[in-house]
Short mmCIF file of C-alpha atoms and ligand atoms in Angstrom, two decimals:
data_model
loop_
_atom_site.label_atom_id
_atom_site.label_comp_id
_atom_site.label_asym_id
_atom_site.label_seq_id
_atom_site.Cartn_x
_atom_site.Cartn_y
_atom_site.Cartn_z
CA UNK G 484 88.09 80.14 35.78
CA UNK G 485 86.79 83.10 37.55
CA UNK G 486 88.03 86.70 37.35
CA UNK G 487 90.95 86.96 40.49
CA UNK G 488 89.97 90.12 42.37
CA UNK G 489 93.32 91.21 43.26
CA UNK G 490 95.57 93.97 43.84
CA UNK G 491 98.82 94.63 45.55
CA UNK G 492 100.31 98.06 46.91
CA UNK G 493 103.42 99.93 48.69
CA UNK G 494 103.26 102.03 51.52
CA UNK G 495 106.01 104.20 53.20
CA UNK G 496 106.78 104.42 56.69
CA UNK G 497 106.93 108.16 58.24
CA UNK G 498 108.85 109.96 60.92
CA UNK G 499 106.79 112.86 62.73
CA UNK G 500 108.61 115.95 63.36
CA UNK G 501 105.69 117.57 65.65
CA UNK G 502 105.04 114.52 66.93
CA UNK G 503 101.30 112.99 67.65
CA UNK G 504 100.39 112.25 71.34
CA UNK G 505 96.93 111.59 72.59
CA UNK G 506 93.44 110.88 71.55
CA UNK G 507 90.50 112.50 72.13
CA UNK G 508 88.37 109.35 70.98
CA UNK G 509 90.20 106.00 71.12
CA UNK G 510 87.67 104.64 69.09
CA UNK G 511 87.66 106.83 65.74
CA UNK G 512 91.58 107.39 66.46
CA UNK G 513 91.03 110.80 67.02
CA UNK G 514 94.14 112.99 68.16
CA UNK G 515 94.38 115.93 70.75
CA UNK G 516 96.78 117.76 68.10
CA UNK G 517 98.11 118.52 64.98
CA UNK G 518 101.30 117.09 64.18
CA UNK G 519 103.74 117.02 60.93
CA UNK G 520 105.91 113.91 59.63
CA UNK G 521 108.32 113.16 56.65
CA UNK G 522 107.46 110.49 54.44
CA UNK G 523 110.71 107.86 54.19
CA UNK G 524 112.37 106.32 50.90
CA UNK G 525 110.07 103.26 49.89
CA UNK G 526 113.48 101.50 48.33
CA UNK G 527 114.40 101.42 51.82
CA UNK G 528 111.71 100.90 54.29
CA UNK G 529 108.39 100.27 52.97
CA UNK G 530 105.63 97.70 53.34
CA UNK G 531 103.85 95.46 50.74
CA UNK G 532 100.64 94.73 50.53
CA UNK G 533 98.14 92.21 48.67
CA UNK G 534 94.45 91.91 48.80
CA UNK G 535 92.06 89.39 47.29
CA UNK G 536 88.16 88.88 47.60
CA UNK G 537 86.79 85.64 46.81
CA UNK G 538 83.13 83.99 46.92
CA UNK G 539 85.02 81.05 48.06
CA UNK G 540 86.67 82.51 51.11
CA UNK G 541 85.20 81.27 54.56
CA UNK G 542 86.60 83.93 56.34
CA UNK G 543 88.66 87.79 56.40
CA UNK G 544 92.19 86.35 56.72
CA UNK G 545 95.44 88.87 57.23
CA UNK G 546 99.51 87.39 57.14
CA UNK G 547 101.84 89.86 58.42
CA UNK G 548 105.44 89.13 57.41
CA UNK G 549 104.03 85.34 57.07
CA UNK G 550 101.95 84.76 60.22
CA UNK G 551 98.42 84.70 60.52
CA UNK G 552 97.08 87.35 62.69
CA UNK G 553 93.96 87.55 64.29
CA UNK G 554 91.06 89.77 62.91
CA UNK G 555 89.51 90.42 66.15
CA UNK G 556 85.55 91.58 65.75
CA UNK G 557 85.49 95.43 66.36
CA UNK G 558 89.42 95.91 66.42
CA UNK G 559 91.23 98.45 64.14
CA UNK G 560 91.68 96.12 61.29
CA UNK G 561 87.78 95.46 61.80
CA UNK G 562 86.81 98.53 61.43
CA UNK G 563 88.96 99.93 58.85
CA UNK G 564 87.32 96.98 56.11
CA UNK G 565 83.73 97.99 57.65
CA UNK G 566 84.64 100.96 56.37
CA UNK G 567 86.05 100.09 52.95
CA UNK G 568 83.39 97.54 52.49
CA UNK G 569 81.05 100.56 53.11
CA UNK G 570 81.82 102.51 50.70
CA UNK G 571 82.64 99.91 48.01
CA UNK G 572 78.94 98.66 48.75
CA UNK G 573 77.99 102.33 47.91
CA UNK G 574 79.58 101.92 44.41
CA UNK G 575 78.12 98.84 43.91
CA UNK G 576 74.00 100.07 44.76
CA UNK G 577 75.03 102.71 41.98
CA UNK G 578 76.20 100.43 39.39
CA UNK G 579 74.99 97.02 39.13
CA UNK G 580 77.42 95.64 36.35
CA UNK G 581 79.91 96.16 39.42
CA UNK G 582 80.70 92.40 41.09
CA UNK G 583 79.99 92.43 44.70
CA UNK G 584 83.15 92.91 46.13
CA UNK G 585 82.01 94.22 49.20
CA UNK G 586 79.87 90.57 49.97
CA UNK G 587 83.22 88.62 49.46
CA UNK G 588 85.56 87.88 52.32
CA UNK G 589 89.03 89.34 52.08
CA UNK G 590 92.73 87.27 52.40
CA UNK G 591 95.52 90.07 53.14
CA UNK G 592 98.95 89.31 52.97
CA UNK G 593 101.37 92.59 54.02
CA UNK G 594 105.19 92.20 54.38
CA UNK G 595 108.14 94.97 54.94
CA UNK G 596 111.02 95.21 53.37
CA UNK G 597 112.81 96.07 56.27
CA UNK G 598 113.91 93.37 59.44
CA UNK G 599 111.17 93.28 62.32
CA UNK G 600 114.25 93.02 64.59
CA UNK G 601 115.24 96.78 63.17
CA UNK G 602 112.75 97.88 65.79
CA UNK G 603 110.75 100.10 63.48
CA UNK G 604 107.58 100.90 64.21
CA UNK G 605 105.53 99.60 61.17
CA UNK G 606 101.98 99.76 61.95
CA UNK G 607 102.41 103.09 59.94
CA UNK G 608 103.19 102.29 56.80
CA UNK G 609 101.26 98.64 57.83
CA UNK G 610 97.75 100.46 57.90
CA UNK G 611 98.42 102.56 55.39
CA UNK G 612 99.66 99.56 52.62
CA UNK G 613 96.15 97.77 54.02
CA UNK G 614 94.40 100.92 53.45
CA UNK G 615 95.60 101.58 49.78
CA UNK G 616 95.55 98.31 48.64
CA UNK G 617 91.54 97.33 49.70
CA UNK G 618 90.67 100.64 47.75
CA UNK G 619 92.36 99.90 44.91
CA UNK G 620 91.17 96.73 44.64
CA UNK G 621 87.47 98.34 45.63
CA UNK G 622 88.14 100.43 42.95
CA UNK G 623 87.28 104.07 45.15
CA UNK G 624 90.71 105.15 43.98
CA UNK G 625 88.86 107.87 41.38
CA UNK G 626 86.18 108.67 43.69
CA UNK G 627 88.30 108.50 46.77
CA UNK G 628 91.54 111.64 47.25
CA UNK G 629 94.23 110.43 49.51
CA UNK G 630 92.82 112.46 52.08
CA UNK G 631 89.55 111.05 52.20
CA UNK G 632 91.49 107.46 52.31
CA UNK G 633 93.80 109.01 55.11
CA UNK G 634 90.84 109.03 57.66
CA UNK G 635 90.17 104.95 56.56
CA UNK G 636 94.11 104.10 57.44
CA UNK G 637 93.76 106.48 60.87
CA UNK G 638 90.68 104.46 62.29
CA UNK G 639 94.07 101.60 62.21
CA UNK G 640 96.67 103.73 63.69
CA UNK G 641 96.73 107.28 63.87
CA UNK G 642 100.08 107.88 62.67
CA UNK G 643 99.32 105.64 59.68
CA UNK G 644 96.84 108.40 58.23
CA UNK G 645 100.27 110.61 56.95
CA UNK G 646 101.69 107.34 55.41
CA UNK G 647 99.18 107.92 52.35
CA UNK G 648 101.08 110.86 51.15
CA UNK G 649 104.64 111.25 50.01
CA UNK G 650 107.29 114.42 51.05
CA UNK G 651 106.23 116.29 53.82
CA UNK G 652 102.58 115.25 55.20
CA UNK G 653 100.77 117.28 58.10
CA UNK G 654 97.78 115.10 59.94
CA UNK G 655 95.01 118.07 60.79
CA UNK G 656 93.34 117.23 64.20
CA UNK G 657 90.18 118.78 63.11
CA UNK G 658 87.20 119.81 65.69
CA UNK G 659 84.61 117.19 64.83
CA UNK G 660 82.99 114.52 66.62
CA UNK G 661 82.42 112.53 63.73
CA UNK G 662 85.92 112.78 62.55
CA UNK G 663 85.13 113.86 59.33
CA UNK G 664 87.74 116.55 59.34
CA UNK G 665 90.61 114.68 61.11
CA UNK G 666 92.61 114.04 57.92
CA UNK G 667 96.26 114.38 56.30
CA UNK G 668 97.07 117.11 53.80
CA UNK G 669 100.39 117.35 51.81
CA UNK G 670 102.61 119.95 52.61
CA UNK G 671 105.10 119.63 50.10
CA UNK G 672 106.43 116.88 47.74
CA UNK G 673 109.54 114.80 48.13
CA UNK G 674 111.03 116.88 45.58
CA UNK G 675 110.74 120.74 47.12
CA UNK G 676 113.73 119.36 49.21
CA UNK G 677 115.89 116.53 47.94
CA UNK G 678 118.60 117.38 49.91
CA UNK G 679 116.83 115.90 53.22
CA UNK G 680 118.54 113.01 54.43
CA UNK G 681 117.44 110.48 57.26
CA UNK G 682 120.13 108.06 59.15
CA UNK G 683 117.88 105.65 61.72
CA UNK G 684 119.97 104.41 64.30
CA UNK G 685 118.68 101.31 66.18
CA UNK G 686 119.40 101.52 70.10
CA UNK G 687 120.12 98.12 71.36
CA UNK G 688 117.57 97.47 73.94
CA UNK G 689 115.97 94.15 74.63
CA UNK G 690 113.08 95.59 77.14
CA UNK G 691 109.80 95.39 75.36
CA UNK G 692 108.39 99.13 76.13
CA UNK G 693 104.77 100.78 76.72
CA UNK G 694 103.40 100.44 73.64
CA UNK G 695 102.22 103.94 71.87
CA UNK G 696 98.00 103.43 72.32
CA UNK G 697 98.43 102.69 75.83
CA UNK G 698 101.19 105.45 76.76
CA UNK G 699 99.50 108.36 74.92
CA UNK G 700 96.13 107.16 77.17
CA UNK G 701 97.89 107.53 80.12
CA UNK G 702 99.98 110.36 79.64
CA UNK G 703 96.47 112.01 78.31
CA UNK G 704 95.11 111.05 82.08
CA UNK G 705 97.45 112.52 84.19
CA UNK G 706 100.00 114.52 82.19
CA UNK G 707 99.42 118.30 82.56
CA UNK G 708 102.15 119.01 80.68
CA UNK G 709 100.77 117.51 77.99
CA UNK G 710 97.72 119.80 78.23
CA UNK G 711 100.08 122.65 78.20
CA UNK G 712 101.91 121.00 74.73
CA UNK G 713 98.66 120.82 73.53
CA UNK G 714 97.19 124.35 73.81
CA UNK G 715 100.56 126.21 73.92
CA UNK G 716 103.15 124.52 72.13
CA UNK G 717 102.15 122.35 68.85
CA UNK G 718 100.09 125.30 67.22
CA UNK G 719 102.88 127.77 66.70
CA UNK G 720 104.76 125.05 66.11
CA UNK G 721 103.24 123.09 63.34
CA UNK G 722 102.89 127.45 61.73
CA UNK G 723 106.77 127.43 62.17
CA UNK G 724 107.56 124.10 61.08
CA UNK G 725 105.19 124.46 57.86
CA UNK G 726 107.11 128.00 57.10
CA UNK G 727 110.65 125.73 57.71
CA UNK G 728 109.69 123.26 55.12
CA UNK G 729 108.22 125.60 52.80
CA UNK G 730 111.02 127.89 52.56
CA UNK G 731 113.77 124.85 53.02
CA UNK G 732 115.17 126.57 56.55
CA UNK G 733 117.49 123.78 57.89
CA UNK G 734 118.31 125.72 60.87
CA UNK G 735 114.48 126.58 61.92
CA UNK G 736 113.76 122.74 61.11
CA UNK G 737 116.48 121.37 63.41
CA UNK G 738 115.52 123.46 65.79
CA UNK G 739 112.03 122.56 65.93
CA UNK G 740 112.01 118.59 65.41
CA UNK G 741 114.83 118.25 68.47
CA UNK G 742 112.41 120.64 70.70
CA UNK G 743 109.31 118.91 69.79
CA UNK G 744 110.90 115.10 70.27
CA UNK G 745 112.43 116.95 73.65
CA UNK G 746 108.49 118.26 74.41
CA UNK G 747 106.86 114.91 73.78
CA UNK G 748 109.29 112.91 75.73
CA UNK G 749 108.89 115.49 78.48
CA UNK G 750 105.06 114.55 78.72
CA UNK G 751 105.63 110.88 78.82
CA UNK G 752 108.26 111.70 82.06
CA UNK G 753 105.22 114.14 83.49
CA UNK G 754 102.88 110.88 82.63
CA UNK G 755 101.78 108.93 85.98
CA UNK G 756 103.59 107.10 86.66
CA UNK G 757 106.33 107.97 84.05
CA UNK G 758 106.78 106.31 80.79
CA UNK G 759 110.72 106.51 79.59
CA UNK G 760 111.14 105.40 75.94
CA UNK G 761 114.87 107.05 75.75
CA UNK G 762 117.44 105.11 77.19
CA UNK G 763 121.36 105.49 78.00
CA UNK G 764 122.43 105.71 73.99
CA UNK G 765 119.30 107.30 72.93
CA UNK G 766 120.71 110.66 75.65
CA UNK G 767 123.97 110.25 74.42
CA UNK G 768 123.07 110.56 70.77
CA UNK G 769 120.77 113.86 71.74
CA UNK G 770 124.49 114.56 73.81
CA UNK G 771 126.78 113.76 70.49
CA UNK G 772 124.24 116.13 67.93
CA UNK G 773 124.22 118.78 70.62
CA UNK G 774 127.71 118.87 70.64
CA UNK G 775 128.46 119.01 67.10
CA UNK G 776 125.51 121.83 66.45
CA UNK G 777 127.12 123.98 69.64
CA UNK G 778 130.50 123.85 67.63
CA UNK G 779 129.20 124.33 64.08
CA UNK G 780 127.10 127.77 65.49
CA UNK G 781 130.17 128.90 67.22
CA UNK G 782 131.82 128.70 64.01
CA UNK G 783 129.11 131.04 62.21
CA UNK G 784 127.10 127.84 60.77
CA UNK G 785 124.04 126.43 60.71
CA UNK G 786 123.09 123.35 63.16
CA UNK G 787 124.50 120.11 61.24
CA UNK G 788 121.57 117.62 62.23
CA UNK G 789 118.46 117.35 64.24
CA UNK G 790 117.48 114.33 66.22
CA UNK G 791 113.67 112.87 66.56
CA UNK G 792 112.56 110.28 68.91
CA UNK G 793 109.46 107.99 69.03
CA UNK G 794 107.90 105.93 71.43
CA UNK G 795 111.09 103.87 71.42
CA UNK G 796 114.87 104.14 72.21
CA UNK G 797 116.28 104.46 68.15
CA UNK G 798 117.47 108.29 67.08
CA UNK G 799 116.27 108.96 63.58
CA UNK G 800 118.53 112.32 62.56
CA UNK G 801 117.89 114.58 59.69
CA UNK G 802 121.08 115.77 58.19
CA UNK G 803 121.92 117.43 54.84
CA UNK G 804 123.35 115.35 52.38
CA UNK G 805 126.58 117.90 52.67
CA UNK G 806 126.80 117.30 55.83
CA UNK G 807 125.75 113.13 55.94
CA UNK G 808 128.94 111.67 55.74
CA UNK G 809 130.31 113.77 58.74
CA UNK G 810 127.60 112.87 60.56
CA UNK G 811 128.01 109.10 59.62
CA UNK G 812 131.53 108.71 60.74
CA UNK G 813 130.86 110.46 64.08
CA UNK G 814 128.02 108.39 65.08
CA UNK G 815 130.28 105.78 63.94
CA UNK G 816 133.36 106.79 65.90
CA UNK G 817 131.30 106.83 68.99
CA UNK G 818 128.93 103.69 68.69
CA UNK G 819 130.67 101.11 66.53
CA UNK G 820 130.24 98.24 64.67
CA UNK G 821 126.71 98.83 63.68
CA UNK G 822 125.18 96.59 60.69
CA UNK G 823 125.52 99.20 58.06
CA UNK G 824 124.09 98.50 53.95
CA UNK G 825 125.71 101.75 52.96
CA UNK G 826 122.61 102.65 50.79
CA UNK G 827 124.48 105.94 49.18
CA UNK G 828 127.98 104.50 48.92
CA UNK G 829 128.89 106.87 51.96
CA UNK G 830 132.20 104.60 53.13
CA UNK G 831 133.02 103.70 49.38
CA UNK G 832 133.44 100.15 49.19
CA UNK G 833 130.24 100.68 46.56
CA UNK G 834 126.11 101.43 46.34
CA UNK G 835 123.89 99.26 48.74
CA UNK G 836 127.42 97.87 50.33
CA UNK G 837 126.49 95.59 53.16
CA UNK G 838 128.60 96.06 56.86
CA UNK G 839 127.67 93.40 58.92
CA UNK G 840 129.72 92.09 61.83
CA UNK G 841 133.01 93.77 61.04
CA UNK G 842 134.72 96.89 63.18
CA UNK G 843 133.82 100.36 62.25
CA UNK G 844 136.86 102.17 61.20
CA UNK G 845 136.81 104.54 64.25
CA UNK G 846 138.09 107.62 62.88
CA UNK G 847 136.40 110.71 64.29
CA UNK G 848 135.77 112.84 61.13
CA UNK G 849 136.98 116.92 60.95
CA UNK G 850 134.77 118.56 63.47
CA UNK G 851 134.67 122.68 63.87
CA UNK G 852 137.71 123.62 66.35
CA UNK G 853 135.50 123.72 69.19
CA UNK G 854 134.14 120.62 69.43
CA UNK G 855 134.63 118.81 72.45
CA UNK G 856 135.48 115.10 71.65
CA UNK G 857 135.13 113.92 75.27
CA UNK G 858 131.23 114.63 75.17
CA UNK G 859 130.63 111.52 75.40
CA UNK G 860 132.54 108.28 75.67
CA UNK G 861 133.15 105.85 72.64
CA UNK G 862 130.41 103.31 73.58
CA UNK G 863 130.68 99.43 73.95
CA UNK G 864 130.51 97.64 70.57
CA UNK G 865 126.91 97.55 69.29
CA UNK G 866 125.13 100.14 71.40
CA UNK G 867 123.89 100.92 68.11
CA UNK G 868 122.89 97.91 66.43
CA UNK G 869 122.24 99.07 62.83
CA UNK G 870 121.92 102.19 61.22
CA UNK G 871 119.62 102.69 58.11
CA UNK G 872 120.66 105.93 55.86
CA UNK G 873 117.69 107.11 53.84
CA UNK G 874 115.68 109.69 52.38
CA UNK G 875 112.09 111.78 51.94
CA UNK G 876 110.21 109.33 49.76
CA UNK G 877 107.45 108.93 47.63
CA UNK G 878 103.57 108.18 48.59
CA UNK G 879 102.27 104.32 48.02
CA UNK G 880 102.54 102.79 45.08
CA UNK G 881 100.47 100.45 43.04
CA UNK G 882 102.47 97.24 41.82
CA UNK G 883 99.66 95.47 40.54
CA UNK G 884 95.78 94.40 39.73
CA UNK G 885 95.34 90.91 39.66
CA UNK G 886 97.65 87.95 40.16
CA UNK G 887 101.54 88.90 38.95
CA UNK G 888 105.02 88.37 39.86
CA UNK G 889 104.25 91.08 42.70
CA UNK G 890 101.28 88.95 44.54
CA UNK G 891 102.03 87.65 47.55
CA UNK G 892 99.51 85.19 47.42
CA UNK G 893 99.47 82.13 45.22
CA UNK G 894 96.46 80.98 42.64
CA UNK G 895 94.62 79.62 45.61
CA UNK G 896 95.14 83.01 47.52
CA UNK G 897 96.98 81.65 50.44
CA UNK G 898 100.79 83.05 51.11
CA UNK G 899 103.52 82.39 48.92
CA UNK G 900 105.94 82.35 51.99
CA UNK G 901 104.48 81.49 55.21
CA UNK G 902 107.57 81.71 57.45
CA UNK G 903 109.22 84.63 58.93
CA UNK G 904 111.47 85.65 55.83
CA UNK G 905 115.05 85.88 58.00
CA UNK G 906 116.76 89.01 55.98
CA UNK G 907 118.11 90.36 59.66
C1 DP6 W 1482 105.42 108.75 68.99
O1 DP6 W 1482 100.16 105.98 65.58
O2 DP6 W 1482 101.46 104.24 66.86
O3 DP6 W 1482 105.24 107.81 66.82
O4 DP6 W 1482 97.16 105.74 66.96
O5 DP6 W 1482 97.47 104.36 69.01
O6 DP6 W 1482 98.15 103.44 66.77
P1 DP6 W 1482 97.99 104.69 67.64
O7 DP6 W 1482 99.44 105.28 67.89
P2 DP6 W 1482 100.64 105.47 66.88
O8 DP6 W 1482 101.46 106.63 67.66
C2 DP6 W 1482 102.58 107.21 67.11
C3 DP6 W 1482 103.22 108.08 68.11
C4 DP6 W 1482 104.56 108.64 67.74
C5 DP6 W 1482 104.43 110.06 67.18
C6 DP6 W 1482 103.95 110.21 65.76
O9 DP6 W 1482 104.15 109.33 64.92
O10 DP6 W 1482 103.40 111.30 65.48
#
């Protein structure tokens, strides 16, 4: 039997904090800004992917949680295995002994680890998994940094390009045409500040939205509040926000993430006509952290979360882990009976406990004296439909070369599941 070209990766999903908005060039994904994420915990929310090239493959195939996509001819996924192929062709003119990879069609399988129906974005950590996991099997991973990689998992979404890194990952716009210099850098590992937490909560809302590519477009058309964001706002930002991480400044960071979410959504409402991502329990989460960070500084502390939105209705709040259990019960208290696998043993019924389907105990934790517990009304039951606690995570991860118990595709290199996997 032949050698099995093969190799299967991780990728993370992140969460911008200066968020991305706009392209200058919608074909090399190039952005109108800078913009600054935090990598999330790949235990939690990750994607897997495995890629095989085979003289006996007709055709470049791609599952996504076990259904064939299309590879449409000059799309994204097109052109970010042009690009791969490219340079693994360039290996291969410079050393002959090499097998020619880059001449062999490609079957991709990619799954995450975390429910479609948790309405994640995943074309992140997606791209970047697809990205990671052609160039190790290429084998460009010692000629290649993470960087240069970053600008092959951008040409597939932009925000995917800060997915390659781990901790705290900034995406520099750059200046040229060529997009040579549109790249992520690290900022700072996972480990400069453990203390980060992340709780997702999932907005019921069954209206399929604008999706990102096409609202950024528009709002990069007729938005000149964007233009404003663009040459006024993000730069000092992304200084500040950099500064924030670096010297571990909760208050500065809270501050900054809630503005900047506030600022982007702001463009998509000064977009023609307007694009609205936030709805009803999206505001009254921004209402509900206000509140509680209002009350905490009149009591001589610091703000006790900060709230991010993207181009969806789901809060994803940063909170120290002091302060995560506080923050739990209150979002709790207010929106119950969310699906809850209690990832950090926060409600103590044990480590990774799952609550599914059952009342929240809707207890409003101890809040500073000032808080006003009429902000907002106790919503109706599953407003919030899950919440996902977390934490800054690690970059991707190589599982495997070659066909293991990690492959996701079988000895003839088709998928080993090829149904929906229903873990809702
Ligand atoms: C609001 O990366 O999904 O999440 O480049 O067109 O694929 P494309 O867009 P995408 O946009 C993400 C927008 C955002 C902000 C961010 O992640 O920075």
């Amino acid at each position: 039997m032949s050698a099995i070209h093969q190799a299967t990766c991780t990728a993370p999903v992140n969460i911008a904090v200066i968020k991305y908005w706009g392209k200058r060039d919608t074909r090399l994904v190039l952005p109108t800004n800078d913009s600054l994420s935090v990598t999330l915990d790949q235990d939690h929310l990750r994607t897997v992917t495995t890629a095989r090239a085979d003289p006996h493959f007709t055709n470049d195939r791609l599952w996504l949680n076990g259904i064939e996509e299309e590879i449409k001819s000059a799309g994204r996924l097109d052109s970010c295995l042009a690009e791969l192929r490219r340079l693994r062709a360039d290996l291969e003119s410079r050393d002959a002994s090499l097998p020619k990879l880059s001449t062999m069609k490609l079957h991709v399988c990619s799954e995450n680890n975390f429910p479609t129906a948790a309405g994640l974005a995943s074309s992140a950590s997606g791209f970047a998994a697809l990205t990671v996991t052609v160039a190790e099997l290429y084998g460009l991973g010692e000629d290649f940094s993470r960087s240069a990689l970053s600008k092959i998992a951008r040409l597939g979404s932009g925000s995917a390009c800060r997915s390659v890194f781990g901790g705290f990952v900034a995406w520099e716009a750059g200046e040229r045409g060529d997009g040579a210099d549109s790249l992520a850098v690290p900022v700072a590992e996972r480990a400069h500040w453990p203390d980060l937490h992340v709780l997702i909560c999932v907005a019921n809302d069954a209206k399929k939205g604008t999706s990102s590519t096409s609202g950024m477009q528009r709002t990069v058309e007729t938005s000149p509040l964007l233009q404003h964001r663009i040459k006024h706002v993000v730069p000092a930002r992304m200084k500040a926000m950099r500064d924030a991480i670096d010297k571990r400044n909760f208050a500065a960071f809270a501050d900054l993430t809630t503005t900047d979410s506030n600022n982007f959504h702001a463009c998509c409402l000064d977009t023609a006509p307007p694009i609205f991502y936030m709805n009803d329990t999206s505001r009254a989460i921004v209402q509900l952290v206000e509140e509680m960070n209002r009350a905490r500084h009149e009591a001589g502390q610091d703000a006790i979360a900060a709230y991010t939105f993207d181009a969806g209705p789901n809060a994803v709040l940063y909170v120290r882990e002091a302060d995560i259990g506080t923050v739990l019960r209150a979002v709790r208290h207010y929106f119950p009976d969310a699906d809850f696998d209690d990832t950090f043993n926060m409600l103590g019924a044990g480590a990774g406990a799952s609550h599914r389907g059952e009342p929240s105990e809707q207890v409003l934790p101890v809040m500073p004296p000032s808080f006003n517990a009429n902000i907002i009304p106790v919503h109706p039951s599953g407003s919030v439909r899950r919440m996902i606690h977390t934490r800054v995570g690690d970059g991707p991860r190589t599982l495997e070369h070659g066909l293991g118990d990690a492959s996701m595709l079988d000895e003839e290199g088709m998928p080993k599941r090829t149904k929906r996997a229903k873990r809702v």
